[in-house]
Every structure is written in C-alpha cells, then in structure tokens.
Amino acid sequence: MIYLKSESEIEKMRESALIVSRTLAEVGKHIEPGVTTGKLDRIAEEYIAKENGRPAFKGYGPKGSEFPATLCISINEEVVHGIPGDRELKEGDIVSVDCGVEKNGYFGDHAYTFAVGECDDETLKLLRTTLESLYKGIEQAIHGNRMGDLANAIQTHCENEGYGVVRELVGHGIGKAMHEDPSVPNFGKKGKGERLRSGMTLAVEPMITMGSWKTKTLNDGWTVVTADGSLAAHYEHDIVIREDKAEILSTFDYIAELSDKNENNILYYG
C-alpha cells in the first residue's frame, strides 16, 4: 500500500533526512587511511544522539539476526550492508556510508560513497557515473511518470558506460517506516511500472558495479558483495514526487563543504 504524505509529514521527513545528511558529513570528516569502520560508526551514533534522533539501522531485522550498528559501511566490492568493526580504511579504497535516522515518527535514509585518499581514474569514473545516475533518475520522478521512467534513466546512464546495475537490491518508499511501498528499482522499461503521484516519498539509490550486476551475501547474513569481486558504488537521496520536479529532502551540500579540507574524498556531489 502506497501512502501519500501531507506537507506536515514531509517536513518531519525532511528533518530526519537532514540529520542523516549532517551525519554523513560528520563521518566524512574522519574518512582517511587508518581509521576503522567501527570508529566511524561511533561518531555517527554520537552525532545522531546529539540531534535527538534514533539510529534506524541498529536493531533492524528479524529477531536474532538484527543489524548491530548505526551505519552500513561497505568497502570496495561490498555493495551494501557492510557491518562496521575493526577493519581499517586504506589508501585507494572506496567506502559507501549508508545511514538511517528516525525522529518524531518519520525516517530519513541515504548514502554517499567516498574515495579514501587517492583513487585511480577508473574508480573515480565509477563513482561519478553512479552519482550522476542518481540525479538522472530523480529528473524522471515527477507526477504522472512511471517507475520504469526513473529506473530506465539510471540503468541507461550506467550501462552506456559499461557498468553493471544491481538487480537483487532496490530503493524503496519511506515515511513512517524506513521501508514502505513501492519498490524503486534501478533498471526497467520506460512507461512501465507504478504510476508516480504527488506526495509519494521515495528513497532512490543506484547500486552500480564495475563488472557483473550479480551479487551474493556473506556469511554474516548482511554484507552484500559483487559476485565477481568488482568495485561497487552506492548513492541515495530521499525525495518527494511533485507535479513538475521532484523535491530532494536530503542533501550532499554538507559533504561538499568538506572539500576545502579534504579534496580527495569529496569527488563530486551534484
């Protein structure tokens, strides 16, 4: 069931989304070779608490196998849902940081892939193309279009560059729950799929690989990696469908402000 949001609900969602945006930037300040993913997770949890929010990922999932951390931190061939711990970031890594927050009964959820120190041009192109595809999809997220229009824009942009578009994982509706209907795939045909309507709120999140689109899940039950070991990038925004142009509730502007301090991990922010 798809739930259209009122303007007052959208404002509550914006508040949660912007806490996520600021959290990602706070984490971004500390992304450098030698830092552990566990330290980044602690930084995020402390920041969210100061904002009077609740980490949405921590404790999420079926009883007995709940996600144990505030952030999903996925490195290199890890697509999504990486579990923070003792692993140290290394020069040339790419790291996707995905964060969710609940405040006042509404959720925000988005992600950014950082480059750690100096990365080669081929890797940077993957990140740039994936981020560009996010905005290509959002351009199609207007009242009256179909979900396939959004999905096809992402797929076409990435496949034209020779990249794989993950099929097993998709974006989602968001609001009073972190995951609501409808599903938001990153592949599809124009004119097909769910009709987009004003007031729909979506988390759009292309997950793109340098090789095959196929994935597998590790024995921890959470971490999804590329089946062929190729690099993967992941970006995500929360949006509202409007009549003429989608409204983006989240922002990468806080991350962009870090560029003067650390140009290497702020590749491109749209």
PDB file of C-alpha atoms in Angstrom:
ATOM      1  CA  MET A   1       0.000   0.000   0.000  1.00  0.00           C
ATOM      2  CA  ILE A   2       1.414   3.366  -1.026  1.00  0.00           C
ATOM      3  CA  TYR A   3       0.857   6.171   1.445  1.00  0.00           C
ATOM      4  CA  LEU A   4       0.845   9.747   0.096  1.00  0.00           C
ATOM      5  CA  LYS A   5       2.292  12.238   2.567  1.00  0.00           C
ATOM      6  CA  SER A   6       0.851  15.551   3.730  1.00  0.00           C
ATOM      7  CA  GLU A   7       3.007  18.679   3.790  1.00  0.00           C
ATOM      8  CA  SER A   8       3.348  18.456   7.579  1.00  0.00           C
ATOM      9  CA  GLU A   9       4.547  14.870   7.272  1.00  0.00           C
ATOM     10  CA  ILE A  10       7.012  15.848   4.562  1.00  0.00           C
ATOM     11  CA  GLU A  11       8.503  18.478   6.856  1.00  0.00           C
ATOM     12  CA  LYS A  12       9.058  15.855   9.554  1.00  0.00           C
ATOM     13  CA  MET A  13      10.695  13.615   6.992  1.00  0.00           C
ATOM     14  CA  ARG A  14      12.902  16.497   5.871  1.00  0.00           C
ATOM     15  CA  GLU A  15      14.099  16.955   9.450  1.00  0.00           C
ATOM     16  CA  SER A  16      15.096  13.301   9.717  1.00  0.00           C
ATOM     17  CA  ALA A  17      16.691  13.349   6.261  1.00  0.00           C
ATOM     18  CA  LEU A  18      18.814  16.383   7.089  1.00  0.00           C
ATOM     19  CA  ILE A  19      20.058  14.746  10.282  1.00  0.00           C
ATOM     20  CA  VAL A  20      21.278  11.926   8.058  1.00  0.00           C
ATOM     21  CA  SER A  21      22.862  14.462   5.695  1.00  0.00           C
ATOM     22  CA  ARG A  22      24.771  16.103   8.522  1.00  0.00           C
ATOM     23  CA  THR A  23      25.739  12.730   9.973  1.00  0.00           C
ATOM     24  CA  LEU A  24      27.265  11.647   6.653  1.00  0.00           C
ATOM     25  CA  ALA A  25      29.289  14.862   6.568  1.00  0.00           C
ATOM     26  CA  GLU A  26      30.418  14.357  10.172  1.00  0.00           C
ATOM     27  CA  VAL A  27      31.603  10.868   9.273  1.00  0.00           C
ATOM     28  CA  GLY A  28      33.209  12.218   6.091  1.00  0.00           C
ATOM     29  CA  LYS A  29      35.474  14.453   8.180  1.00  0.00           C
ATOM     30  CA  HIS A  30      37.162  11.338   9.549  1.00  0.00           C
ATOM     31  CA  ILE A  31      37.436   9.215   6.406  1.00  0.00           C
ATOM     32  CA  GLU A  32      41.150   8.683   5.809  1.00  0.00           C
ATOM     33  CA  PRO A  33      43.619   5.807   5.639  1.00  0.00           C
ATOM     34  CA  GLY A  34      43.971   4.057   9.003  1.00  0.00           C
ATOM     35  CA  VAL A  35      40.594   4.908  10.504  1.00  0.00           C
ATOM     36  CA  THR A  36      38.464   1.912  11.490  1.00  0.00           C
ATOM     37  CA  THR A  37      34.896   1.484  10.348  1.00  0.00           C
ATOM     38  CA  GLY A  38      33.948   0.963  13.996  1.00  0.00           C
ATOM     39  CA  LYS A  39      35.228   4.429  14.876  1.00  0.00           C
ATOM     40  CA  LEU A  40      33.166   5.944  12.054  1.00  0.00           C
ATOM     41  CA  ASP A  41      30.119   4.132  13.389  1.00  0.00           C
ATOM     42  CA  ARG A  42      30.635   5.506  16.901  1.00  0.00           C
ATOM     43  CA  ILE A  43      30.990   9.029  15.521  1.00  0.00           C
ATOM     44  CA  ALA A  44      27.662   8.652  13.721  1.00  0.00           C
ATOM     45  CA  GLU A  45      25.810   7.244  16.715  1.00  0.00           C
ATOM     46  CA  GLU A  46      27.046  10.052  18.980  1.00  0.00           C
ATOM     47  CA  TYR A  47      26.097  12.710  16.446  1.00  0.00           C
ATOM     48  CA  ILE A  48      22.588  11.331  15.917  1.00  0.00           C
ATOM     49  CA  ALA A  49      22.036  11.273  19.683  1.00  0.00           C
ATOM     50  CA  LYS A  50      23.002  14.970  19.883  1.00  0.00           C
ATOM     51  CA  GLU A  51      20.349  15.663  17.232  1.00  0.00           C
ATOM     52  CA  ASN A  52      17.728  13.807  19.317  1.00  0.00           C
ATOM     53  CA  GLY A  53      17.320  11.188  16.630  1.00  0.00           C
ATOM     54  CA  ARG A  54      17.382   7.402  16.733  1.00  0.00           C
ATOM     55  CA  PRO A  55      19.674   5.269  14.542  1.00  0.00           C
ATOM     56  CA  ALA A  56      17.229   3.455  12.279  1.00  0.00           C
ATOM     57  CA  PHE A  57      19.520   0.606  11.252  1.00  0.00           C
ATOM     58  CA  LYS A  58      20.657  -0.517  14.690  1.00  0.00           C
ATOM     59  CA  GLY A  59      18.459  -3.422  15.767  1.00  0.00           C
ATOM     60  CA  TYR A  60      16.731  -3.603  12.361  1.00  0.00           C
ATOM     61  CA  GLY A  61      15.858  -7.019  11.007  1.00  0.00           C
ATOM     62  CA  PRO A  62      14.447 -10.345  12.148  1.00  0.00           C
ATOM     63  CA  LYS A  63      14.757 -11.290  15.802  1.00  0.00           C
ATOM     64  CA  GLY A  64      18.068 -12.967  16.496  1.00  0.00           C
ATOM     65  CA  SER A  65      19.838 -11.508  13.461  1.00  0.00           C
ATOM     66  CA  GLU A  66      19.293  -7.770  13.881  1.00  0.00           C
ATOM     67  CA  PHE A  67      21.753  -5.353  12.285  1.00  0.00           C
ATOM     68  CA  PRO A  68      24.262  -4.462  15.032  1.00  0.00           C
ATOM     69  CA  ALA A  69      25.393  -0.956  14.073  1.00  0.00           C
ATOM     70  CA  THR A  70      24.305   2.601  13.304  1.00  0.00           C
ATOM     71  CA  LEU A  71      25.870   2.726   9.829  1.00  0.00           C
ATOM     72  CA  CYS A  72      26.170   0.343   6.937  1.00  0.00           C
ATOM     73  CA  ILE A  73      29.791   0.767   5.797  1.00  0.00           C
ATOM     74  CA  SER A  74      30.639  -1.072   2.587  1.00  0.00           C
ATOM     75  CA  ILE A  75      34.169  -1.083   1.157  1.00  0.00           C
ATOM     76  CA  ASN A  76      35.283  -1.739  -2.430  1.00  0.00           C
ATOM     77  CA  GLU A  77      33.483  -4.891  -3.664  1.00  0.00           C
ATOM     78  CA  GLU A  78      30.915  -4.619  -0.845  1.00  0.00           C
ATOM     79  CA  VAL A  79      27.726  -3.209  -2.346  1.00  0.00           C
ATOM     80  CA  VAL A  80      25.649  -2.500   0.773  1.00  0.00           C
ATOM     81  CA  HIS A  81      25.016  -3.550   4.394  1.00  0.00           C
ATOM     82  CA  GLY A  82      28.633  -3.854   5.475  1.00  0.00           C
ATOM     83  CA  ILE A  83      28.985  -4.188   9.255  1.00  0.00           C
ATOM     84  CA  PRO A  84      31.393  -1.741  10.951  1.00  0.00           C
ATOM     85  CA  GLY A  85      34.194  -3.179  13.065  1.00  0.00           C
ATOM     86  CA  ASP A  86      37.974  -3.290  13.322  1.00  0.00           C
ATOM     87  CA  ARG A  87      38.720  -3.024   9.606  1.00  0.00           C
ATOM     88  CA  GLU A  88      40.914  -0.048   8.718  1.00  0.00           C
ATOM     89  CA  LEU A  89      40.391   2.011   5.579  1.00  0.00           C
ATOM     90  CA  LYS A  90      43.294   2.022   3.148  1.00  0.00           C
ATOM     91  CA  GLU A  91      44.574   4.483   0.554  1.00  0.00           C
ATOM     92  CA  GLY A  92      42.639   3.968  -2.672  1.00  0.00           C
ATOM     93  CA  ASP A  93      39.602   2.298  -1.074  1.00  0.00           C
ATOM     94  CA  ILE A  94      36.093   3.441  -1.832  1.00  0.00           C
ATOM     95  CA  VAL A  95      33.622   3.325   1.032  1.00  0.00           C
ATOM     96  CA  SER A  96      29.840   3.593   0.905  1.00  0.00           C
ATOM     97  CA  VAL A  97      28.355   5.046   4.082  1.00  0.00           C
ATOM     98  CA  ASP A  98      24.617   4.439   4.427  1.00  0.00           C
ATOM     99  CA  CYS A  99      22.707   5.947   7.349  1.00  0.00           C
ATOM    100  CA  GLY A 100      19.127   5.955   8.592  1.00  0.00           C
ATOM    101  CA  VAL A 101      17.510   8.116  11.271  1.00  0.00           C
ATOM    102  CA  GLU A 102      14.075   8.182  12.876  1.00  0.00           C
ATOM    103  CA  LYS A 103      12.800  11.314  14.613  1.00  0.00           C
ATOM    104  CA  ASN A 104       9.260  12.250  15.562  1.00  0.00           C
ATOM    105  CA  GLY A 105       7.956   9.070  13.952  1.00  0.00           C
ATOM    106  CA  TYR A 106       9.435   9.638  10.473  1.00  0.00           C
ATOM    107  CA  PHE A 107      12.519   8.298   8.745  1.00  0.00           C
ATOM    108  CA  GLY A 108      15.402   9.570   6.656  1.00  0.00           C
ATOM    109  CA  ASP A 109      17.758   7.203   4.812  1.00  0.00           C
ATOM    110  CA  HIS A 110      20.517   7.994   2.359  1.00  0.00           C
ATOM    111  CA  ALA A 111      24.069   7.194   1.370  1.00  0.00           C
ATOM    112  CA  TYR A 112      27.287   8.539  -0.137  1.00  0.00           C
ATOM    113  CA  THR A 113      30.351   6.743  -1.491  1.00  0.00           C
ATOM    114  CA  PHE A 114      33.645   8.362  -0.520  1.00  0.00           C
ATOM    115  CA  ALA A 115      37.065   7.891  -2.062  1.00  0.00           C
ATOM    116  CA  VAL A 116      39.768   7.263   0.552  1.00  0.00           C
ATOM    117  CA  GLY A 117      42.849   9.302  -0.333  1.00  0.00           C
ATOM    118  CA  GLU A 118      43.971   8.981  -3.947  1.00  0.00           C
ATOM    119  CA  CYS A 119      41.958   6.683  -6.231  1.00  0.00           C
ATOM    120  CA  ASP A 120      42.695   5.860  -9.856  1.00  0.00           C
ATOM    121  CA  ASP A 121      40.746   7.478 -12.660  1.00  0.00           C
ATOM    122  CA  GLU A 122      38.799   4.316 -13.463  1.00  0.00           C
ATOM    123  CA  THR A 123      37.487   4.115  -9.911  1.00  0.00           C
ATOM    124  CA  LEU A 124      36.605   7.792  -9.809  1.00  0.00           C
ATOM    125  CA  LYS A 125      34.667   7.395 -13.056  1.00  0.00           C
ATOM    126  CA  LEU A 126      32.544   4.661 -11.439  1.00  0.00           C
ATOM    127  CA  LEU A 127      31.714   6.965  -8.535  1.00  0.00           C
ATOM    128  CA  ARG A 128      30.959   9.909 -10.782  1.00  0.00           C
ATOM    129  CA  THR A 129      28.737   7.905 -13.120  1.00  0.00           C
ATOM    130  CA  THR A 130      26.796   6.341 -10.236  1.00  0.00           C
ATOM    131  CA  LEU A 131      26.152   9.723  -8.647  1.00  0.00           C
ATOM    132  CA  GLU A 132      25.144  11.218 -11.991  1.00  0.00           C
ATOM    133  CA  SER A 133      22.688   8.342 -12.468  1.00  0.00           C
ATOM    134  CA  LEU A 134      21.020   9.176  -9.148  1.00  0.00           C
ATOM    135  CA  TYR A 135      20.145  12.631 -10.456  1.00  0.00           C
ATOM    136  CA  LYS A 136      19.166  11.246 -13.877  1.00  0.00           C
ATOM    137  CA  GLY A 137      16.618   9.052 -12.121  1.00  0.00           C
ATOM    138  CA  ILE A 138      15.353  11.872  -9.917  1.00  0.00           C
ATOM    139  CA  GLU A 139      14.773  14.017 -13.019  1.00  0.00           C
ATOM    140  CA  GLN A 140      12.157  11.467 -14.105  1.00  0.00           C
ATOM    141  CA  ALA A 141      10.475  11.315 -10.685  1.00  0.00           C
ATOM    142  CA  ILE A 142       7.523  13.576 -11.438  1.00  0.00           C
ATOM    143  CA  HIS A 143       3.769  13.200 -11.157  1.00  0.00           C
ATOM    144  CA  GLY A 144       2.322  11.124 -13.995  1.00  0.00           C
ATOM    145  CA  ASN A 145       5.528   9.326 -14.957  1.00  0.00           C
ATOM    146  CA  ARG A 146       6.036   5.646 -14.327  1.00  0.00           C
ATOM    147  CA  MET A 147       8.566   3.982 -12.054  1.00  0.00           C
ATOM    148  CA  GLY A 148      10.116   2.499 -15.174  1.00  0.00           C
ATOM    149  CA  ASP A 149      10.964   6.000 -16.429  1.00  0.00           C
ATOM    150  CA  LEU A 150      13.020   6.657 -13.293  1.00  0.00           C
ATOM    151  CA  ALA A 151      14.595   3.191 -13.329  1.00  0.00           C
ATOM    152  CA  ASN A 152      15.440   3.256 -17.033  1.00  0.00           C
ATOM    153  CA  ALA A 153      17.193   6.624 -16.723  1.00  0.00           C
ATOM    154  CA  ILE A 154      19.529   5.155 -14.086  1.00  0.00           C
ATOM    155  CA  GLN A 155      20.073   1.917 -15.986  1.00  0.00           C
ATOM    156  CA  THR A 156      20.753   3.554 -19.333  1.00  0.00           C
ATOM    157  CA  HIS A 157      23.229   6.080 -17.963  1.00  0.00           C
ATOM    158  CA  CYS A 158      25.277   3.398 -16.199  1.00  0.00           C
ATOM    159  CA  GLU A 159      25.092   0.646 -18.789  1.00  0.00           C
ATOM    160  CA  ASN A 160      26.159   3.090 -21.508  1.00  0.00           C
ATOM    161  CA  GLU A 161      29.443   3.344 -19.571  1.00  0.00           C
ATOM    162  CA  GLY A 162      29.762  -0.427 -19.344  1.00  0.00           C
ATOM    163  CA  TYR A 163      28.760  -0.796 -15.690  1.00  0.00           C
ATOM    164  CA  GLY A 164      26.552  -3.386 -14.027  1.00  0.00           C
ATOM    165  CA  VAL A 165      23.237  -2.354 -12.436  1.00  0.00           C
ATOM    166  CA  VAL A 166      22.429  -4.479  -9.390  1.00  0.00           C
ATOM    167  CA  ARG A 167      19.085  -6.264  -9.702  1.00  0.00           C
ATOM    168  CA  GLU A 168      18.664  -8.048  -6.366  1.00  0.00           C
ATOM    169  CA  LEU A 169      18.571  -4.802  -4.359  1.00  0.00           C
ATOM    170  CA  VAL A 170      16.363  -1.776  -4.975  1.00  0.00           C
ATOM    171  CA  GLY A 171      15.287   1.513  -3.449  1.00  0.00           C
ATOM    172  CA  HIS A 172      12.010   1.892  -1.596  1.00  0.00           C
ATOM    173  CA  GLY A 173       9.261   4.083  -0.303  1.00  0.00           C
ATOM    174  CA  ILE A 174       9.961   5.792   3.008  1.00  0.00           C
ATOM    175  CA  GLY A 175       7.973   7.644   5.662  1.00  0.00           C
ATOM    176  CA  LYS A 176       6.562   6.305   8.929  1.00  0.00           C
ATOM    177  CA  ALA A 177       8.561   3.162   8.206  1.00  0.00           C
ATOM    178  CA  MET A 178      12.068   3.021   6.808  1.00  0.00           C
ATOM    179  CA  HIS A 179      10.917   0.661   4.066  1.00  0.00           C
ATOM    180  CA  GLU A 180       7.499   1.283   2.542  1.00  0.00           C
ATOM    181  CA  ASP A 181       5.890   0.522  -0.794  1.00  0.00           C
ATOM    182  CA  PRO A 182       6.688   0.921  -3.621  1.00  0.00           C
ATOM    183  CA  SER A 183       9.959  -0.723  -4.588  1.00  0.00           C
ATOM    184  CA  VAL A 184      12.234   1.614  -6.568  1.00  0.00           C
ATOM    185  CA  PRO A 185      14.371  -0.452  -8.971  1.00  0.00           C
ATOM    186  CA  ASN A 186      17.392   0.896 -10.836  1.00  0.00           C
ATOM    187  CA  PHE A 187      16.522  -0.992 -14.012  1.00  0.00           C
ATOM    188  CA  GLY A 188      13.357  -1.141 -16.091  1.00  0.00           C
ATOM    189  CA  LYS A 189      11.471  -0.058 -19.175  1.00  0.00           C
ATOM    190  CA  LYS A 190      10.117   3.384 -19.903  1.00  0.00           C
ATOM    191  CA  GLY A 191       6.361   3.660 -19.457  1.00  0.00           C
ATOM    192  CA  LYS A 192       6.153   0.573 -17.239  1.00  0.00           C
ATOM    193  CA  GLY A 193       5.668   0.122 -13.525  1.00  0.00           C
ATOM    194  CA  GLU A 194       3.916   2.043 -10.769  1.00  0.00           C
ATOM    195  CA  ARG A 195       2.395   5.414 -11.668  1.00  0.00           C
ATOM    196  CA  LEU A 196       4.175   8.170  -9.755  1.00  0.00           C
ATOM    197  CA  ARG A 197       1.895  10.546  -7.831  1.00  0.00           C
ATOM    198  CA  SER A 198       2.439  13.789  -5.987  1.00  0.00           C
ATOM    199  CA  GLY A 199       3.068  13.146  -2.315  1.00  0.00           C
ATOM    200  CA  MET A 200       4.851   9.833  -2.809  1.00  0.00           C
ATOM    201  CA  THR A 201       8.124   9.755  -0.874  1.00  0.00           C
ATOM    202  CA  LEU A 202      10.923   7.555  -2.162  1.00  0.00           C
ATOM    203  CA  ALA A 203      14.485   6.581  -1.355  1.00  0.00           C
ATOM    204  CA  VAL A 204      16.245   6.391  -4.725  1.00  0.00           C
ATOM    205  CA  GLU A 205      19.545   4.512  -4.520  1.00  0.00           C
ATOM    206  CA  PRO A 206      21.507   3.291  -7.533  1.00  0.00           C
ATOM    207  CA  MET A 207      23.931   0.456  -6.695  1.00  0.00           C
ATOM    208  CA  ILE A 208      26.346   0.131  -9.587  1.00  0.00           C
ATOM    209  CA  THR A 209      29.296  -2.196 -10.208  1.00  0.00           C
ATOM    210  CA  MET A 210      32.379  -2.084 -12.364  1.00  0.00           C
ATOM    211  CA  GLY A 211      31.649  -5.632 -13.541  1.00  0.00           C
ATOM    212  CA  SER A 212      28.727  -8.022 -13.309  1.00  0.00           C
ATOM    213  CA  TRP A 213      25.450  -6.938 -11.741  1.00  0.00           C
ATOM    214  CA  LYS A 214      25.223 -10.221  -9.827  1.00  0.00           C
ATOM    215  CA  THR A 215      25.733 -10.219  -6.056  1.00  0.00           C
ATOM    216  CA  LYS A 216      25.994 -12.597  -3.112  1.00  0.00           C
ATOM    217  CA  THR A 217      25.564 -12.249   0.654  1.00  0.00           C
ATOM    218  CA  LEU A 218      28.407 -13.119   3.031  1.00  0.00           C
ATOM    219  CA  ASN A 219      28.110 -15.487   5.972  1.00  0.00           C
ATOM    220  CA  ASP A 220      27.391 -12.609   8.375  1.00  0.00           C
ATOM    221  CA  GLY A 221      23.929 -12.547   6.815  1.00  0.00           C
ATOM    222  CA  TRP A 222      24.123  -8.864   5.932  1.00  0.00           C
ATOM    223  CA  THR A 223      27.086  -7.832   3.782  1.00  0.00           C
ATOM    224  CA  VAL A 224      26.241  -7.941   0.073  1.00  0.00           C
ATOM    225  CA  VAL A 225      29.225  -8.137  -2.297  1.00  0.00           C
ATOM    226  CA  THR A 226      29.660  -8.300  -6.050  1.00  0.00           C
ATOM    227  CA  ALA A 227      29.774 -11.896  -7.249  1.00  0.00           C
ATOM    228  CA  ASP A 228      32.842 -11.235  -9.397  1.00  0.00           C
ATOM    229  CA  GLY A 229      34.727  -9.114  -6.857  1.00  0.00           C
ATOM    230  CA  SER A 230      34.415  -5.909  -8.879  1.00  0.00           C
ATOM    231  CA  LEU A 231      34.118  -2.498  -7.225  1.00  0.00           C
ATOM    232  CA  ALA A 232      30.669  -1.119  -6.365  1.00  0.00           C
ATOM    233  CA  ALA A 233      29.338   2.378  -5.678  1.00  0.00           C
ATOM    234  CA  HIS A 234      26.132   3.452  -3.932  1.00  0.00           C
ATOM    235  CA  TYR A 235      24.429   6.841  -3.589  1.00  0.00           C
ATOM    236  CA  GLU A 236      20.981   7.587  -2.190  1.00  0.00           C
ATOM    237  CA  HIS A 237      18.588  10.518  -1.751  1.00  0.00           C
ATOM    238  CA  ASP A 238      15.137  10.864  -0.183  1.00  0.00           C
ATOM    239  CA  ILE A 239      12.683  12.607  -2.496  1.00  0.00           C
ATOM    240  CA  VAL A 240       9.064  13.735  -2.790  1.00  0.00           C
ATOM    241  CA  ILE A 241       7.200  13.358  -6.071  1.00  0.00           C
ATOM    242  CA  ARG A 242       5.866  16.736  -7.228  1.00  0.00           C
ATOM    243  CA  GLU A 243       3.999  17.948 -10.322  1.00  0.00           C
ATOM    244  CA  ASP A 244       6.918  19.328 -12.330  1.00  0.00           C
ATOM    245  CA  LYS A 245      10.127  18.446 -10.473  1.00  0.00           C
ATOM    246  CA  ALA A 246      10.962  16.076  -7.646  1.00  0.00           C
ATOM    247  CA  GLU A 247      11.899  17.680  -4.341  1.00  0.00           C
ATOM    248  CA  ILE A 248      15.026  16.275  -2.710  1.00  0.00           C
ATOM    249  CA  LEU A 249      14.677  16.175   1.076  1.00  0.00           C
ATOM    250  CA  SER A 250      18.263  15.120   1.761  1.00  0.00           C
ATOM    251  CA  THR A 251      21.377  16.970   0.621  1.00  0.00           C
ATOM    252  CA  PHE A 252      25.057  16.392  -0.107  1.00  0.00           C
ATOM    253  CA  ASP A 253      25.836  20.064   0.476  1.00  0.00           C
ATOM    254  CA  TYR A 254      27.259  19.365   3.946  1.00  0.00           C
ATOM    255  CA  ILE A 255      29.625  16.851   2.389  1.00  0.00           C
ATOM    256  CA  ALA A 256      30.578  19.349  -0.295  1.00  0.00           C
ATOM    257  CA  GLU A 257      31.602  21.810   2.414  1.00  0.00           C
ATOM    258  CA  LEU A 258      34.339  19.365   3.427  1.00  0.00           C
ATOM    259  CA  SER A 259      36.054  19.671   0.052  1.00  0.00           C
ATOM    260  CA  ASP A 260      38.278  22.553   1.153  1.00  0.00           C
ATOM    261  CA  LYS A 261      39.659  20.399   3.955  1.00  0.00           C
ATOM    262  CA  ASN A 262      39.972  17.091   2.125  1.00  0.00           C
ATOM    263  CA  GLU A 263      39.676  17.274  -1.641  1.00  0.00           C
ATOM    264  CA  ASN A 264      40.431  13.603  -2.160  1.00  0.00           C
ATOM    265  CA  ASN A 265      37.324  12.087  -0.616  1.00  0.00           C
ATOM    266  CA  ILE A 266      34.866  14.661  -1.968  1.00  0.00           C
ATOM    267  CA  LEU A 267      34.770  13.630  -5.581  1.00  0.00           C
ATOM    268  CA  TYR A 268      31.553  15.107  -6.891  1.00  0.00           C
ATOM    269  CA  TYR A 269      28.315  15.937  -5.203  1.00  0.00           C
ATOM    270  CA  GLY A 270      25.850  17.003  -7.877  1.00  0.00           C
TER     271      GLY A 270
END
